[in-house]
Short mmCIF file of C-alpha atoms in Angstrom, two decimals:
data_model
loop_
_atom_site.label_atom_id
_atom_site.label_comp_id
_atom_site.label_asym_id
_atom_site.label_seq_id
_atom_site.Cartn_x
_atom_site.Cartn_y
_atom_site.Cartn_z
CA MET A 524 16.57 -11.12 -2.70
CA GLN A 525 17.25 -7.89 -5.20
CA LYS A 526 17.76 -4.48 -3.77
CA ARG A 527 17.83 -1.63 -5.69
CA PRO A 528 20.24 0.86 -4.93
CA ASP A 529 18.73 4.37 -5.07
CA ALA A 530 15.45 3.95 -6.04
CA VAL A 531 13.54 6.15 -3.69
CA LYS A 532 14.43 9.10 -1.72
CA PHE A 533 13.52 9.89 1.89
CA LYS A 534 13.95 13.48 2.25
CA GLY A 535 16.12 13.87 -0.76
CA LYS A 536 18.50 10.86 0.46
CA PRO A 537 18.77 7.91 -1.86
CA LEU A 538 18.21 4.98 -0.76
CA ALA A 539 17.47 1.40 -1.64
CA LEU A 540 14.60 -0.66 -2.53
CA VAL A 541 14.36 -4.48 -1.37
CA GLY A 542 12.17 -6.76 -3.71
CA PRO A 543 11.78 -6.08 -7.52
CA GLN A 544 10.39 -3.43 -9.36
CA LEU A 545 6.59 -4.57 -10.15
CA LYS A 546 5.01 -3.53 -13.66
CA ALA A 547 1.55 -3.25 -15.12
CA GLY A 548 0.61 -6.44 -16.34
CA ASP A 549 2.86 -8.30 -13.73
CA GLN A 550 1.23 -10.99 -11.85
CA ALA A 551 0.83 -9.67 -8.52
CA PRO A 552 2.69 -11.47 -5.59
CA ASP A 553 2.14 -12.68 -2.97
CA PHE A 554 2.01 -12.04 0.75
CA ALA A 555 1.42 -12.22 4.44
CA CYS A 556 0.03 -9.47 6.75
CA LEU A 557 -1.97 -8.75 9.60
CA ASN A 558 -5.47 -7.26 9.98
CA GLN A 559 -6.53 -5.26 13.06
CA GLY A 560 -7.57 -9.06 14.16
CA LEU A 561 -3.84 -10.06 14.12
CA GLU A 562 -5.56 -12.70 11.25
CA LEU A 563 -3.10 -13.60 8.88
CA VAL A 564 -4.40 -11.96 5.42
CA THR A 565 -2.54 -13.36 1.71
CA LEU A 566 -3.07 -12.19 -1.97
CA ALA A 567 -5.55 -15.09 -1.95
CA SER A 568 -7.87 -14.66 1.11
CA THR A 569 -8.28 -11.15 -0.69
CA PRO A 570 -11.67 -11.14 -2.61
CA ALA A 571 -10.66 -12.90 -6.02
CA ASN A 572 -14.40 -11.25 -7.09
CA LYS A 573 -13.47 -7.72 -6.70
CA VAL A 574 -10.61 -5.46 -8.06
CA ARG A 575 -8.02 -4.53 -5.24
CA LEU A 576 -6.01 -1.23 -4.51
CA PHE A 577 -3.20 -1.53 -2.49
CA SER A 578 -2.28 1.89 -0.81
CA VAL A 579 1.28 1.45 0.99
CA VAL A 580 2.80 4.25 3.46
CA PRO A 581 5.30 4.45 5.62
CA SER A 582 3.43 5.20 9.12
CA LEU A 583 -0.10 6.24 9.43
CA ASP A 584 0.72 8.65 12.16
CA THR A 585 2.61 11.20 9.93
CA PRO A 586 1.01 13.91 7.81
CA VAL A 587 1.26 12.22 4.25
CA CYS A 588 0.24 9.22 4.94
CA HIS A 589 -2.63 10.32 7.12
CA GLN A 590 -3.39 12.32 4.04
CA GLN A 591 -3.54 9.67 1.73
CA THR A 592 -5.44 6.92 3.54
CA LYS A 593 -8.30 10.12 3.97
CA ARG A 594 -7.95 10.86 0.47
CA PHE A 595 -8.69 6.86 -1.10
CA ASP A 596 -11.11 5.76 2.27
CA ASP A 597 -13.25 9.21 1.17
CA ALA A 598 -12.63 8.32 -2.89
CA VAL A 599 -13.65 4.13 -3.02
CA ALA A 600 -16.82 4.60 -1.54
CA SER A 601 -18.32 5.25 -5.03
CA LEU A 602 -17.07 1.95 -5.68
CA GLY A 603 -18.82 -0.30 -2.86
CA ASP A 604 -18.49 -3.49 -2.97
CA ARG A 605 -16.67 -3.51 -6.35
CA ALA A 606 -13.53 -3.12 -4.93
CA ALA A 607 -11.70 -4.30 -2.35
CA CYS A 608 -9.16 -1.38 -0.84
CA TYR A 609 -6.49 -1.89 1.84
CA THR A 610 -3.45 0.83 3.20
CA ILE A 611 -0.75 -1.50 4.33
CA SER A 612 1.85 0.01 6.52
CA LEU A 613 4.76 -1.61 8.67
CA ASP A 614 2.68 0.12 11.52
CA MET A 615 1.62 -2.13 14.18
CA PRO A 616 -2.31 -3.76 13.42
CA PHE A 617 -3.12 -2.09 17.08
CA ALA A 618 -1.95 1.47 15.94
CA GLN A 619 -3.90 0.78 12.41
CA LYS A 620 -7.31 0.26 14.79
CA ARG A 621 -6.39 3.39 16.62
CA PHE A 622 -5.91 5.42 13.37
CA CYS A 623 -8.72 4.33 11.94
CA GLY A 624 -11.67 4.38 14.70
CA ALA A 625 -10.61 8.09 15.40
CA GLU A 626 -10.28 9.41 11.78
CA ASN A 627 -13.70 7.05 10.78
CA ILE A 628 -11.63 5.00 8.13
CA SER A 629 -14.66 2.43 6.99
CA ASN A 630 -13.83 2.23 3.20
CA MET A 631 -10.23 1.10 3.20
CA GLN A 632 -9.11 -1.98 5.55
CA THR A 633 -5.18 -1.47 6.93
CA LEU A 634 -2.72 -4.75 6.91
CA SER A 635 0.38 -4.90 9.02
CA ASP A 636 3.24 -6.33 6.87
CA THR A 637 5.60 -5.86 10.44
CA HIS A 638 5.80 -9.41 11.35
CA ASN A 639 7.87 -10.58 8.46
CA GLN A 640 8.05 -7.43 5.78
CA SER A 641 6.78 -10.31 3.11
CA PHE A 642 4.51 -7.29 1.44
CA GLY A 643 7.44 -4.83 1.23
CA LYS A 644 9.95 -7.75 -0.33
CA ALA A 645 7.59 -8.79 -3.04
CA TYR A 646 6.27 -5.27 -4.07
CA GLY A 647 9.23 -3.89 -3.84
CA VAL A 648 8.85 -1.33 -1.28
CA LEU A 649 11.14 -2.50 1.86
CA ILE A 650 13.51 0.76 1.93
CA GLU A 651 16.91 -0.10 3.56
CA GLY A 652 19.08 2.11 5.22
CA LEU A 653 17.06 3.96 7.49
CA PRO A 654 17.40 3.39 11.23
CA ILE A 655 14.33 1.51 10.93
CA PRO A 656 12.64 -0.15 8.65
CA LEU A 657 9.97 1.15 6.88
CA LEU A 658 7.50 0.96 3.41
CA SER A 659 7.97 3.34 0.63
CA ARG A 660 5.06 5.00 -0.95
CA ALA A 661 3.08 3.29 -3.84
CA VAL A 662 0.26 2.20 -5.32
CA PHE A 663 -1.29 -1.05 -6.89
CA VAL A 664 -3.99 -1.76 -8.45
CA LEU A 665 -4.76 -5.26 -9.43
CA ASP A 666 -7.70 -6.60 -11.49
CA LYS A 667 -9.49 -9.91 -10.63
CA ASN A 668 -6.92 -12.14 -11.85
CA ALA A 669 -4.39 -10.73 -9.56
CA LYS A 670 -3.02 -8.97 -12.51
CA ILE A 671 -1.76 -5.39 -11.99
CA THR A 672 -3.07 -2.80 -13.86
CA TYR A 673 -1.83 -0.23 -12.35
CA CYS A 674 1.20 0.71 -10.16
CA GLU A 675 3.23 4.18 -8.79
CA TYR A 676 6.07 3.78 -7.02
CA VAL A 677 6.10 7.58 -5.13
CA PRO A 678 10.25 8.48 -5.85
CA GLU A 679 10.51 11.01 -2.78
CA VAL A 680 8.84 9.29 0.19
CA THR A 681 7.23 12.37 1.57
CA SER A 682 5.34 13.16 -1.51
CA HIS A 683 1.57 12.46 -1.95
CA PRO A 684 1.14 9.93 -5.10
CA ASN A 685 -0.79 10.66 -8.29
CA TYR A 686 -4.65 10.48 -6.68
CA ASP A 687 -6.23 11.24 -9.92
CA LYS A 688 -4.52 8.54 -12.47
CA ALA A 689 -4.61 5.67 -9.60
CA LEU A 690 -8.59 6.28 -8.75
CA GLU A 691 -9.03 6.50 -12.74
CA ALA A 692 -7.14 2.96 -12.84
CA LEU A 693 -9.14 1.21 -10.12
CA LYS A 694 -12.35 2.46 -11.42
CA SER A 695 -11.82 1.87 -14.86
CA THR A 696 -10.54 -1.83 -13.74
CA ALA A 697 -13.46 -2.15 -11.88
CA GLY A 698 -15.80 -1.19 -14.63
#
């Protein structure tokens, strides 16, 4: 498995990311995550007739991840059924369900990568070198053919992504 040394910082400390650095134009790799009902979700099982947003966060129980999920949840409401939007973390599905209920998250679906970290490894966001596994903050937009049209790896895990650019890419891809 490819490792990218010093690819991200966590509170200023350089750390490696496991997996490739994807870019716009790449075909999105497959993954196998769990939804809140403990059902397996793969790239192929996400709606192919919609553009997709993957908002990747370390943990929903931290302030920036909380804000990121709320901000995208509010912003994607205007797209209706033209987009399928997901927040992906290593949180347990039960914790994701609790968070979504408490915060009235209705437009973002949560996916847990905790069982095999396949999303983290395939999308190059699995952080190596921390006491526990975490995903690095990132945003991916996929078109209806599962081609990546926008990709941002946030260089400092504790910083916010560029919401405006991600949402602009999502809306232009959705048409």
